Amino acid sequence: MNTPLTVSELHTALKNKNYSLTGMLDGYFARINSNRDLNAFITVTRDYAYKKAGALQEVLTNNPNAFAEFPLLGVPIAMKDMYLTKGIRTTAASRVLESYVPAYSSTVFERLENAGAILVGKTNCDAWAHGSSGENSDFGSTKNPWNKEYVPGGSSSGSAVAVAANLALVSPGSDTCGSIRLPANYCGVTGLKPTYGAVSRYGVVAMASSLDTMGHITRSVADSERIFMITAGPDGKDSTLVDFRSGKHGVNKKLKVGIPKEFIEQGVDREVRGALESFIKWLENAGHKVSEVSLPSSKYANSAYYIIQPAEVSSNLGRYDGVRYGLARDAFGMEAKRRIMLGTFALSSGYYDAYYDKAMKVRTLLINEVEKVYEDADLLLAPVAPTLPFKLVEKVTDPLKMYLTDIFAATANLTGIPSLALPNGFTKDNLPVGIQLMGKKFGEKVLFSLGKQFQSQTDYHLKTP
Amino acid sequence: MPMNLSTSDVLRLAALANLTLAKKEVDILKSQLSNVINYFEELKKLRTDDVAPTSRTTGLEGVLRDDQVDTERILSVEDATSGSEKIHNNTFVVAQVITKDQ
């Protein structure tokens, strides 16, 4: 079987009866099996998938409107193991939950299944989504499919690897500070961090509740949009959701793209800068206007983030006491302990004002600056990370060095704006490199529009390792 | 002035967070946490005297559902207790926190 790279390729093959859904799954599970060394999956849901495929094959055979009624008919998906899946083990990549089988499913998973998607497995990630490299998993590190000596980026490491190595077509991840965009960037695939309040967090293991967003990794922007149209919108279960889909804003043909100068001043790798410059060139050739803008407080975004996030982590992980489910607190790994203690410190009496309250005020400054910049810009363009993919183990002993990988991701999470990571080249060592486009709140449509325009003229997103 | 957490600082934080640490972990965390906390010093350069803190970005307020039981969205007792093996009369068995003398 020719592995499809996009949903529309898959649907064309199914319509032409090139293979049945069972035949398609045979191909995927053979690939998953032969790529076990990437350690992309914590659980492979083979039996579950074939059962689903059986039911969907009947729809496909008997219902002439099958593809309209099930827009994701037969699409093999891999869920980051942070998403609860009823009856299927969900670990958050932590030993604490190594035997946890949830009694209900996350909204995102339910919606994708209702649209006809087929779960092939639960992907590996940094435990509790704490990490930038995929190395904090209690189930072992995931490897970058372009070069197995390198990290795939995290925390949605297995999700990016699953899509890049064609082990699934779509993989929902979570992004609290780059956890979708970083691995998408290091693996050469497309990653969407949606607006905070666009996609339900219901049934996803909580990390930092004011920052967590539920996005996904796909090869193409067209597929990213297709998935977003299904996952976004209120579900009556997550009280932060906003129904924004009724507001139909047109997208300007010529966009104004701002480049925050603070994102290029800070020690950016030469090849990362090269990728940014080549994207600027493409934008200008396509008739878009590019100009430098300034977000002075963005220099401090990562510091503020590493106070707010652990504070929320210390609270959210407080529920794991081994009473209702999971193991007791001694099963937490080192990174979870670090973050719980850091958060406990920032919230403790005597330090609250100097750290937590200060960070929340910096967050306000940053929001105000972003709003101001968007008065005269449609989008912001920046690198995803200051550095290229690094080698496994290179940063594990120095948590602060690892945390600095996130400096360009923090702005979108602290302010709630959406961001789309796009691959746009390869380094001299043949590792992927890309850029991120940040939009206005609930302005995903503009991101998709520009991203599709870029991908219609380039093929970086279709390269496979 | 750089902050250097002491062993007793780390043990106090661990107690507050209900974590038990091995001696080796205490030593590692002492320096790692101090490093990260010192990184936060840069925030002092920003003036925030008249700035209100932000804890959420949606601006939504008072999002409530009707105060009615919806059987579609509640777990059965069996499902709700399915994650633990220590169940007694449909309730969770917890560790004793109060001694007889109290």
Coordinates of C-alpha atoms in Angstrom, one line a residue:
Chain A
M1 CA 0.0 0.0 0.0
N2 CA 1.1 3.6 -0.8
T3 CA 1.0 5.4 2.6
P4 CA -1.2 8.4 2.2
L5 CA 0.3 11.7 3.5
T6 CA -3.0 13.6 3.9
V7 CA -6.6 12.9 4.6
S8 CA -7.6 13.8 1.1
E9 CA -5.1 11.3 -0.3
L10 CA -6.5 8.6 1.9
H11 CA -10.0 9.4 0.9
T12 CA -9.2 9.3 -2.7
A13 CA -7.6 5.9 -2.3
L14 CA -10.6 4.6 -0.3
K15 CA -13.0 5.9 -3.0
N16 CA -11.0 4.3 -5.7
K17 CA -11.0 1.0 -3.6
N18 CA -7.2 0.9 -3.7
Y19 CA -7.5 -0.8 -0.3
S20 CA -10.1 -1.6 2.3
L21 CA -9.9 -0.1 5.8
T22 CA -8.5 -3.4 7.1
G23 CA -5.9 -3.4 4.4
M24 CA -5.0 0.2 5.3
L25 CA -4.6 -0.8 9.0
D26 CA -2.4 -3.7 8.0
G27 CA -0.1 -1.2 6.4
Y28 CA 0.0 1.1 9.4
F29 CA 0.5 -1.6 12.0
A30 CA 3.3 -3.0 9.8
R31 CA 5.0 0.4 9.9
I32 CA 4.4 0.8 13.6
N33 CA 5.9 -2.5 14.2
S34 CA 9.0 -1.9 12.0
N35 CA 9.6 1.5 13.7
R36 CA 9.4 0.3 17.3
D37 CA 12.9 1.6 17.9
L38 CA 11.5 5.2 17.6
N39 CA 9.5 4.5 20.8
A40 CA 6.7 6.7 19.6
F41 CA 3.9 4.7 21.2
I42 CA 3.2 3.7 24.8
T43 CA 0.1 1.6 23.8
V44 CA -0.8 0.3 20.4
T45 CA -4.5 -0.3 20.0
R46 CA -4.5 -2.9 17.3
D47 CA -7.6 -5.0 18.2
Y48 CA -9.6 -1.8 19.0
A49 CA -8.6 -0.4 15.6
Y50 CA -9.6 -3.4 13.6
K51 CA -13.0 -3.6 15.4
K52 CA -13.7 0.1 14.5
A53 CA -12.5 -0.5 10.9
G54 CA -15.0 -3.4 10.6
A55 CA -17.9 -1.1 11.5
L56 CA -16.7 1.8 9.4
Q57 CA -16.2 -0.5 6.4
E58 CA -19.9 -1.2 6.4
V59 CA -20.6 2.5 6.4
L60 CA -18.2 2.9 3.5
T61 CA -19.7 0.1 1.5
N62 CA -23.4 0.9 2.2
N63 CA -23.7 4.6 2.7
P64 CA -23.4 6.8 -0.4
N65 CA -22.9 9.9 1.8
A66 CA -20.2 8.2 4.0
F67 CA -17.5 10.8 3.4
A68 CA -19.9 13.7 4.0
E69 CA -21.3 12.2 7.2
F70 CA -17.9 11.1 8.5
P71 CA -15.4 13.7 7.4
L72 CA -12.5 11.7 9.0
L73 CA -13.7 8.3 7.8
G74 CA -10.9 5.8 8.3
V75 CA -8.3 8.4 9.3
P76 CA -5.7 6.6 11.5
I77 CA -5.1 8.8 14.6
A78 CA -2.7 8.5 17.5
M79 CA -3.6 10.3 20.7
K80 CA -1.0 11.8 22.9
D81 CA -1.2 9.7 26.1
M82 CA -2.5 12.7 28.0
Y83 CA -6.0 12.3 26.4
L84 CA -8.3 10.0 28.3
T85 CA -9.7 7.2 26.1
K86 CA -12.4 5.2 27.8
G87 CA -11.4 1.6 28.4
I88 CA -7.9 2.2 27.0
R89 CA -5.0 2.7 29.3
T90 CA -3.9 6.4 29.7
T91 CA -0.6 7.0 31.4
A92 CA 0.4 10.6 30.9
A93 CA 3.8 8.8 30.3
S94 CA 4.1 8.6 34.1
R95 CA 4.6 5.5 36.3
V96 CA 1.9 7.0 38.6
L97 CA -0.7 6.1 35.9
E98 CA 0.9 3.1 34.4
S99 CA -2.2 1.0 35.0
Y100 CA -4.9 3.6 34.8
V101 CA -7.8 2.8 32.6
P102 CA -10.2 5.8 32.3
A103 CA -14.0 5.4 32.7
Y104 CA -14.6 8.2 30.2
S105 CA -13.1 9.9 27.1
S106 CA -11.8 13.3 26.4
T107 CA -14.0 15.5 24.2
V108 CA -11.4 15.8 21.4
F109 CA -11.1 12.0 21.1
E110 CA -14.9 11.6 21.2
R111 CA -15.3 14.1 18.4
L112 CA -12.6 12.6 16.2
E113 CA -14.1 9.1 16.7
N114 CA -17.6 10.4 15.9
A115 CA -16.2 11.8 12.7
G116 CA -14.9 8.4 11.7
A117 CA -11.3 8.4 12.8
I118 CA -9.6 5.2 13.9
L119 CA -7.4 5.1 17.0
V120 CA -4.1 3.2 16.3
G121 CA -2.4 4.0 19.6
K122 CA -1.5 6.3 22.4
T123 CA 1.7 8.2 21.9
N124 CA 4.7 8.7 24.1
C125 CA 5.5 12.1 25.6
D126 CA 7.4 13.7 28.4
A127 CA 5.7 12.6 31.7
W128 CA 2.8 14.9 32.5
A129 CA 3.8 16.8 29.4
H130 CA 6.7 18.3 31.3
G131 CA 9.6 18.7 28.9
S132 CA 10.9 20.0 25.6
S133 CA 12.7 17.0 24.3
G134 CA 10.6 13.9 24.9
E135 CA 13.3 12.5 27.3
N136 CA 11.3 12.9 30.5
S137 CA 9.0 9.9 29.7
D138 CA 8.9 7.1 32.3
F139 CA 8.5 4.8 29.2
G140 CA 11.9 5.8 27.7
S141 CA 12.9 8.6 25.2
T142 CA 11.3 8.9 21.8
K143 CA 13.8 9.2 18.9
N144 CA 13.8 11.7 16.0
P145 CA 13.0 9.7 12.8
W146 CA 15.3 11.9 10.8
N147 CA 18.3 10.9 12.9
K148 CA 17.8 8.6 15.8
E149 CA 20.7 10.2 17.8
Y150 CA 18.6 13.4 18.1
V151 CA 15.6 14.3 20.2
P152 CA 12.3 14.7 18.5
G153 CA 11.3 17.7 20.7
G154 CA 8.6 17.6 23.3
S155 CA 6.5 17.2 25.1
S156 CA 4.3 15.8 22.3
S157 CA 7.3 13.8 21.1
G158 CA 5.5 10.6 20.0
S159 CA 2.8 12.5 18.3
A160 CA 5.2 14.4 16.0
V161 CA 7.2 11.2 15.3
A162 CA 4.0 9.2 14.6
V163 CA 3.0 11.7 11.9
A164 CA 6.5 12.3 10.5
A165 CA 7.2 8.6 10.2
N166 CA 3.7 7.9 8.7
L167 CA 2.6 5.8 11.7
A168 CA -0.7 7.8 11.8
L169 CA -2.1 10.7 9.7
V170 CA -3.1 12.9 12.6
S171 CA -2.0 13.1 16.2
P172 CA -3.6 15.4 18.8
G173 CA -1.2 16.8 21.3
S174 CA -1.3 19.4 24.0
D175 CA 0.6 22.7 24.1
T176 CA 1.3 24.5 27.4
C177 CA 4.5 26.2 26.2
G178 CA 5.4 24.8 22.8
S179 CA 4.7 21.1 23.4
I180 CA 3.0 20.8 20.0
R181 CA 5.1 23.3 18.0
L182 CA 8.5 22.2 19.2
P183 CA 8.3 18.5 18.2
A184 CA 6.5 19.5 15.0
N185 CA 9.4 21.8 14.3
Y186 CA 12.1 19.2 15.1
C187 CA 10.3 16.5 13.1
G188 CA 9.4 18.5 10.0
V189 CA 5.6 18.4 10.3
T190 CA 2.8 20.9 10.9
G191 CA 1.7 21.7 14.4
L192 CA -1.2 23.9 15.6
K193 CA -1.5 25.4 19.1
P194 CA -5.0 26.8 19.0
T195 CA -6.3 29.9 20.8
Y196 CA -6.9 29.3 24.5
G197 CA -10.7 28.7 24.8
A198 CA -11.1 27.2 21.3
V199 CA -10.7 23.5 21.9
S200 CA -12.0 21.6 24.9
R201 CA -9.5 20.4 27.6
Y202 CA -12.1 18.1 29.0
G203 CA -10.7 14.6 29.7
V204 CA -7.1 15.6 29.2
V205 CA -4.7 15.2 32.1
A206 CA -4.2 18.8 33.3
M207 CA -0.8 20.4 33.4
A208 CA -1.2 24.2 33.8
S209 CA -4.8 25.0 33.5
S210 CA -4.5 28.7 32.4
L211 CA -2.0 27.8 29.7
D212 CA -3.0 24.3 28.4
T213 CA -4.3 24.2 24.8
M214 CA -5.4 21.1 22.8
G215 CA -4.0 21.1 19.3
H216 CA -2.7 18.6 16.8
I217 CA 0.1 17.5 14.5
T218 CA -0.6 16.8 10.9
R219 CA 1.5 16.9 7.7
S220 CA -0.4 19.6 6.0
V221 CA -2.1 22.8 7.1
A222 CA -5.2 21.7 5.1
D223 CA -5.5 18.7 7.4
S224 CA -4.8 20.9 10.5
E225 CA -7.8 23.0 9.6
R226 CA -9.9 20.0 8.9
I227 CA -9.2 18.6 12.4
F228 CA -9.7 22.0 14.0
M229 CA -13.1 22.4 12.5
I230 CA -14.1 19.2 14.3
T231 CA -12.4 19.6 17.6
A232 CA -13.1 23.3 18.2
G233 CA -16.2 24.8 19.9
P234 CA -18.1 24.5 23.2
D235 CA -18.9 21.1 24.7
G236 CA -20.7 22.1 27.9
K237 CA -17.9 20.5 29.9
D238 CA -14.9 23.0 29.7
S239 CA -16.1 26.4 31.0
T240 CA -13.3 28.3 29.2
L241 CA -14.7 27.6 25.7
V242 CA -15.9 30.4 23.5
D243 CA -18.1 29.9 20.5
F244 CA -16.3 31.9 17.9
R245 CA -17.2 30.0 14.7
S246 CA -20.2 32.1 13.9
G247 CA -18.1 35.2 13.3
K248 CA -17.2 34.9 9.7
H249 CA -14.2 37.1 9.1
G250 CA -12.8 37.3 5.6
V251 CA -9.0 36.9 5.2
N252 CA -7.1 39.6 3.5
K253 CA -5.2 38.5 0.4
K254 CA -2.2 40.7 1.4
L255 CA -1.3 40.3 5.0
K256 CA 0.8 42.4 7.3
V257 CA 3.3 40.2 9.1
G258 CA 5.3 41.6 12.1
I259 CA 8.6 40.2 13.3
P260 CA 9.1 40.8 17.0
K261 CA 12.7 42.0 17.1
E262 CA 13.2 40.5 20.6
F263 CA 12.8 37.1 19.0
I264 CA 15.8 37.5 16.7
E265 CA 18.1 39.4 19.2
Q266 CA 18.4 36.5 21.6
G267 CA 21.1 33.9 20.7
V268 CA 19.4 32.4 17.7
D269 CA 21.2 29.6 15.8
R270 CA 22.5 30.6 12.4
E271 CA 20.4 28.0 10.6
V272 CA 17.3 28.9 12.5
R273 CA 17.8 32.5 11.4
G274 CA 18.3 31.3 7.8
A275 CA 14.9 29.5 7.9
L276 CA 13.3 32.7 9.2
E277 CA 14.9 34.8 6.5
S278 CA 13.9 32.4 3.7
F279 CA 10.3 32.5 5.0
I280 CA 10.4 36.3 4.9
K281 CA 11.6 36.2 1.3
W282 CA 8.7 33.9 0.4
L283 CA 6.2 36.3 2.2
E284 CA 7.5 39.3 0.3
N285 CA 7.5 37.5 -3.1
A286 CA 3.9 36.5 -2.4
G287 CA 3.0 40.1 -1.9
H288 CA 2.7 40.2 1.9
K289 CA 4.1 43.1 3.9
V290 CA 6.8 42.3 6.5
S291 CA 7.9 44.7 9.1
E292 CA 9.8 44.7 12.4
V293 CA 7.7 45.1 15.6
S294 CA 8.6 45.1 19.3
L295 CA 7.3 43.1 22.2
P296 CA 9.7 44.3 25.0
S297 CA 8.2 42.1 27.7
S298 CA 8.5 39.0 25.5
K299 CA 12.2 38.7 26.7
Y300 CA 10.8 37.9 30.1
A301 CA 8.0 35.6 29.0
N302 CA 9.9 32.4 29.7
S303 CA 10.7 33.5 33.2
A304 CA 7.1 34.4 33.9
Y305 CA 6.0 31.1 32.3
Y306 CA 8.4 29.0 34.5
I307 CA 6.7 30.6 37.6
I308 CA 3.1 30.4 36.5
Q309 CA 3.3 26.9 35.0
P310 CA 4.9 25.1 38.0
A311 CA 2.5 26.9 40.3
E312 CA -0.4 25.5 38.4
V313 CA 1.3 22.1 38.1
S314 CA 1.8 21.9 41.9
S315 CA -1.9 22.4 42.3
N316 CA -3.0 20.1 39.5
L317 CA -0.7 17.2 40.5
G318 CA -1.9 17.6 44.1
R319 CA -4.8 15.2 43.2
Y320 CA -2.5 12.3 42.7
D321 CA -2.4 10.6 46.0
G322 CA -2.9 7.0 45.0
V323 CA -6.4 6.8 46.6
R324 CA -8.9 7.0 43.7
Y325 CA -6.6 5.9 40.9
G326 CA -2.9 5.6 40.1
L327 CA 0.1 5.0 42.4
A328 CA 1.1 7.1 45.4
R329 CA 3.3 10.2 45.1
D330 CA 6.6 8.4 45.5
A331 CA 6.1 7.2 41.9
F332 CA 6.5 10.7 40.5
G333 CA 9.7 11.1 38.4
M334 CA 12.3 13.8 39.0
E335 CA 11.0 16.4 36.6
A336 CA 7.5 16.3 38.1
K337 CA 9.0 16.6 41.6
R338 CA 11.1 19.6 40.4
R339 CA 8.1 21.4 39.0
I340 CA 5.8 20.6 42.0
M341 CA 8.5 22.0 44.3
L342 CA 9.2 25.0 42.2
G343 CA 5.5 25.8 42.1
T344 CA 5.1 25.2 45.8
F345 CA 8.0 27.6 46.4
A346 CA 6.5 30.3 44.1
L347 CA 3.1 30.1 45.9
S348 CA 4.5 29.8 49.4
S349 CA 4.0 32.5 52.1
G350 CA 6.8 35.2 51.8
Y351 CA 7.5 34.5 48.1
Y352 CA 4.1 34.7 46.5
D353 CA 4.3 38.5 45.8
A354 CA 7.9 38.4 44.5
Y355 CA 7.3 35.5 42.2
Y356 CA 3.8 34.4 41.4
D357 CA 2.1 37.8 41.6
K358 CA 5.0 39.4 39.7
A359 CA 4.7 36.8 36.9
M360 CA 1.0 37.3 36.6
K361 CA 1.7 41.1 36.2
V362 CA 4.3 40.4 33.5
R363 CA 1.7 38.4 31.8
T364 CA -0.6 41.4 31.7
L365 CA 2.2 43.6 30.3
L366 CA 2.8 41.0 27.5
I367 CA -0.9 40.8 26.7
N368 CA -1.1 44.6 26.4
E369 CA 1.9 44.7 24.1
V370 CA 0.6 41.9 21.8
E371 CA -2.8 43.7 21.5
K372 CA -1.0 46.9 20.6
V373 CA 1.1 45.2 17.9
Y374 CA -2.0 43.6 16.4
E375 CA -3.5 47.0 15.8
D376 CA -1.2 47.2 12.8
A377 CA -0.3 43.6 12.0
D378 CA -2.3 40.5 11.1
L379 CA 0.2 37.9 12.1
L380 CA 3.5 37.6 13.9
L381 CA 6.4 35.5 12.6
A382 CA 9.2 34.0 14.7
P383 CA 11.4 31.0 15.1
V384 CA 9.8 28.1 17.1
A385 CA 13.0 27.5 19.2
P386 CA 16.3 29.3 19.2
T387 CA 18.2 26.1 18.6
L388 CA 18.1 23.2 16.1
P389 CA 17.2 19.6 17.3
F390 CA 19.9 18.6 19.8
K391 CA 21.3 15.2 20.6
L392 CA 19.7 12.8 23.1
V393 CA 21.0 13.3 26.7
E394 CA 22.7 16.6 25.8
K395 CA 20.5 18.7 28.1
V396 CA 19.0 16.3 30.6
T397 CA 21.3 17.1 33.5
D398 CA 20.7 20.9 33.2
P399 CA 17.0 21.6 33.6
L400 CA 17.5 25.4 33.2
K401 CA 19.2 24.8 29.8
M402 CA 16.3 22.6 28.8
Y403 CA 13.7 25.3 29.9
L404 CA 15.4 27.8 27.7
T405 CA 14.3 25.8 24.6
D406 CA 10.9 27.2 25.3
I407 CA 11.7 30.9 25.2
F408 CA 9.9 31.6 21.8
A409 CA 6.9 29.4 22.7
A410 CA 5.9 31.2 25.9
T411 CA 4.4 34.3 24.4
A412 CA 1.5 32.5 22.6
N413 CA 0.6 30.5 25.7
L414 CA 0.8 33.4 28.2
T415 CA -1.4 35.6 26.0
G416 CA -3.7 32.9 24.7
I417 CA -3.1 33.6 21.0
P418 CA -2.9 30.7 18.4
S419 CA 0.3 29.7 16.7
L420 CA 1.0 27.4 13.7
A421 CA 4.4 25.8 13.3
L422 CA 5.4 25.1 9.7
P423 CA 8.4 23.2 8.3
N424 CA 10.4 25.3 5.8
G425 CA 13.7 23.6 5.3
F426 CA 16.5 21.3 6.4
T427 CA 19.8 22.0 8.1
K428 CA 23.1 21.0 6.7
D429 CA 22.8 17.8 8.8
N430 CA 19.5 17.1 7.1
L431 CA 17.4 17.8 10.2
P432 CA 14.1 19.7 9.8
V433 CA 13.8 23.4 10.6
G434 CA 10.8 25.7 10.5
I435 CA 9.0 28.8 11.7
Q436 CA 5.9 29.7 13.7
L437 CA 3.1 32.1 12.7
M438 CA 1.2 33.6 15.6
G439 CA -2.3 35.0 15.0
K440 CA -4.9 37.1 16.8
K441 CA -7.1 35.3 19.3
F442 CA -9.5 33.1 17.5
G443 CA -7.8 34.1 14.2
E444 CA -6.9 30.5 13.2
K445 CA -8.5 31.1 9.9
V446 CA -5.8 33.6 8.9
L447 CA -3.1 31.2 10.0
F448 CA -4.6 28.4 7.9
S449 CA -5.0 30.6 4.9
L450 CA -1.3 31.7 4.9
G451 CA -0.1 28.2 5.8
K452 CA -2.0 26.7 2.9
Q453 CA -0.7 29.3 0.5
F454 CA 2.8 28.4 1.6
Q455 CA 2.3 24.7 1.4
S456 CA 0.7 24.9 -2.1
Q457 CA 4.0 26.4 -3.4
T458 CA 6.5 24.2 -1.4
D459 CA 6.8 20.6 -0.4
Y460 CA 8.8 20.6 2.8
H461 CA 5.8 19.2 4.7
L462 CA 5.6 16.2 2.4
K463 CA 9.2 15.0 2.9
T464 CA 9.5 11.8 4.8
P465 CA 12.5 10.5 6.8
Chain B
M1 CA 21.4 38.7 45.7
P2 CA 21.4 35.1 44.5
M3 CA 19.1 32.7 46.3
N4 CA 20.6 29.5 47.6
L5 CA 18.1 27.1 48.9
S6 CA 19.3 25.2 52.0
T7 CA 18.7 21.5 52.7
S8 CA 16.0 22.5 55.2
D9 CA 14.3 24.8 52.6
V10 CA 14.1 21.9 50.2
L11 CA 12.8 19.5 52.9
R12 CA 10.2 22.1 53.9
L13 CA 9.0 22.5 50.3
A14 CA 8.9 18.7 49.9
A15 CA 6.7 18.4 53.1
L16 CA 4.4 21.1 51.8
A17 CA 4.0 19.3 48.5
N18 CA 3.6 15.9 50.2
L19 CA 6.7 14.5 48.5
T20 CA 9.3 12.3 50.0
L21 CA 12.8 12.8 48.7
A22 CA 15.9 10.5 48.8
K23 CA 19.0 12.2 50.2
K24 CA 20.6 12.3 46.7
E25 CA 17.5 14.0 45.3
V26 CA 17.6 16.7 48.0
D27 CA 21.2 17.6 47.0
I28 CA 20.4 17.7 43.3
L29 CA 17.2 19.7 43.8
K30 CA 18.9 22.2 46.1
S31 CA 21.2 23.4 43.3
Q32 CA 18.8 22.9 40.4
L33 CA 15.9 24.8 42.0
S34 CA 18.2 27.6 43.2
N35 CA 19.5 28.0 39.6
V36 CA 16.0 28.3 38.2
I37 CA 14.9 30.6 40.9
N38 CA 17.9 32.9 40.2
Y39 CA 16.9 32.9 36.6
F40 CA 13.6 34.6 37.7
E41 CA 15.7 37.6 39.0
E42 CA 15.5 39.2 35.6
L43 CA 11.8 39.9 36.2
K44 CA 12.8 42.5 38.7
K45 CA 13.9 44.7 35.8
L46 CA 10.3 45.1 34.8
R47 CA 8.3 47.8 36.5
T48 CA 4.8 46.4 37.4
D49 CA 3.7 48.7 40.2
D50 CA 0.4 49.8 38.6
V51 CA -0.3 46.6 36.6
A52 CA -3.1 44.2 37.5
P53 CA -2.2 40.5 37.5
T54 CA -3.7 38.2 34.8
S55 CA -4.7 34.7 35.8
R56 CA -6.7 33.8 32.6
T57 CA -7.0 35.1 29.1
T58 CA -10.6 34.5 27.9
G59 CA -12.3 37.3 29.9
L60 CA -15.3 34.9 30.5
E61 CA -17.0 35.3 33.8
G62 CA -19.6 33.2 35.7
V63 CA -19.8 30.3 33.3
L64 CA -22.3 28.0 34.9
R65 CA -24.5 25.2 33.8
D66 CA -28.1 24.5 35.1
D67 CA -28.1 23.0 38.6
Q68 CA -29.7 19.8 37.4
V69 CA -28.5 16.2 37.4
D70 CA -27.7 15.1 33.9
T71 CA -27.5 11.3 34.0
E72 CA -25.7 11.4 30.6
R73 CA -22.7 13.0 32.1
I74 CA -22.2 11.3 35.5
L75 CA -20.2 8.2 36.1
S76 CA -21.8 5.2 37.8
V77 CA -20.4 4.3 41.2
E78 CA -18.8 1.3 39.6
D79 CA -17.1 3.4 37.0
A80 CA -16.1 6.1 39.5
T81 CA -14.4 3.6 41.7
S82 CA -12.9 1.4 38.9
G83 CA -9.5 3.0 39.3
S84 CA -8.8 1.6 42.8
E85 CA -8.5 -1.8 44.3
K86 CA -9.0 -0.5 47.8
I87 CA -12.8 0.0 47.8
H88 CA -15.1 -0.7 50.8
N89 CA -18.9 -0.4 50.5
N90 CA -18.6 1.6 47.3
T91 CA -16.2 4.1 49.0
F92 CA -12.4 4.7 48.7
V93 CA -10.3 3.4 51.5
V94 CA -7.8 6.1 52.6
A95 CA -4.8 6.1 54.9
Q96 CA -5.4 6.9 58.5
V97 CA -4.6 10.5 59.3
I98 CA -5.9 10.9 62.8
T99 CA -4.6 8.6 65.6
K100 CA -6.9 7.1 68.3
D101 CA -5.5 9.5 70.9
Q102 CA -6.6 12.5 69.0

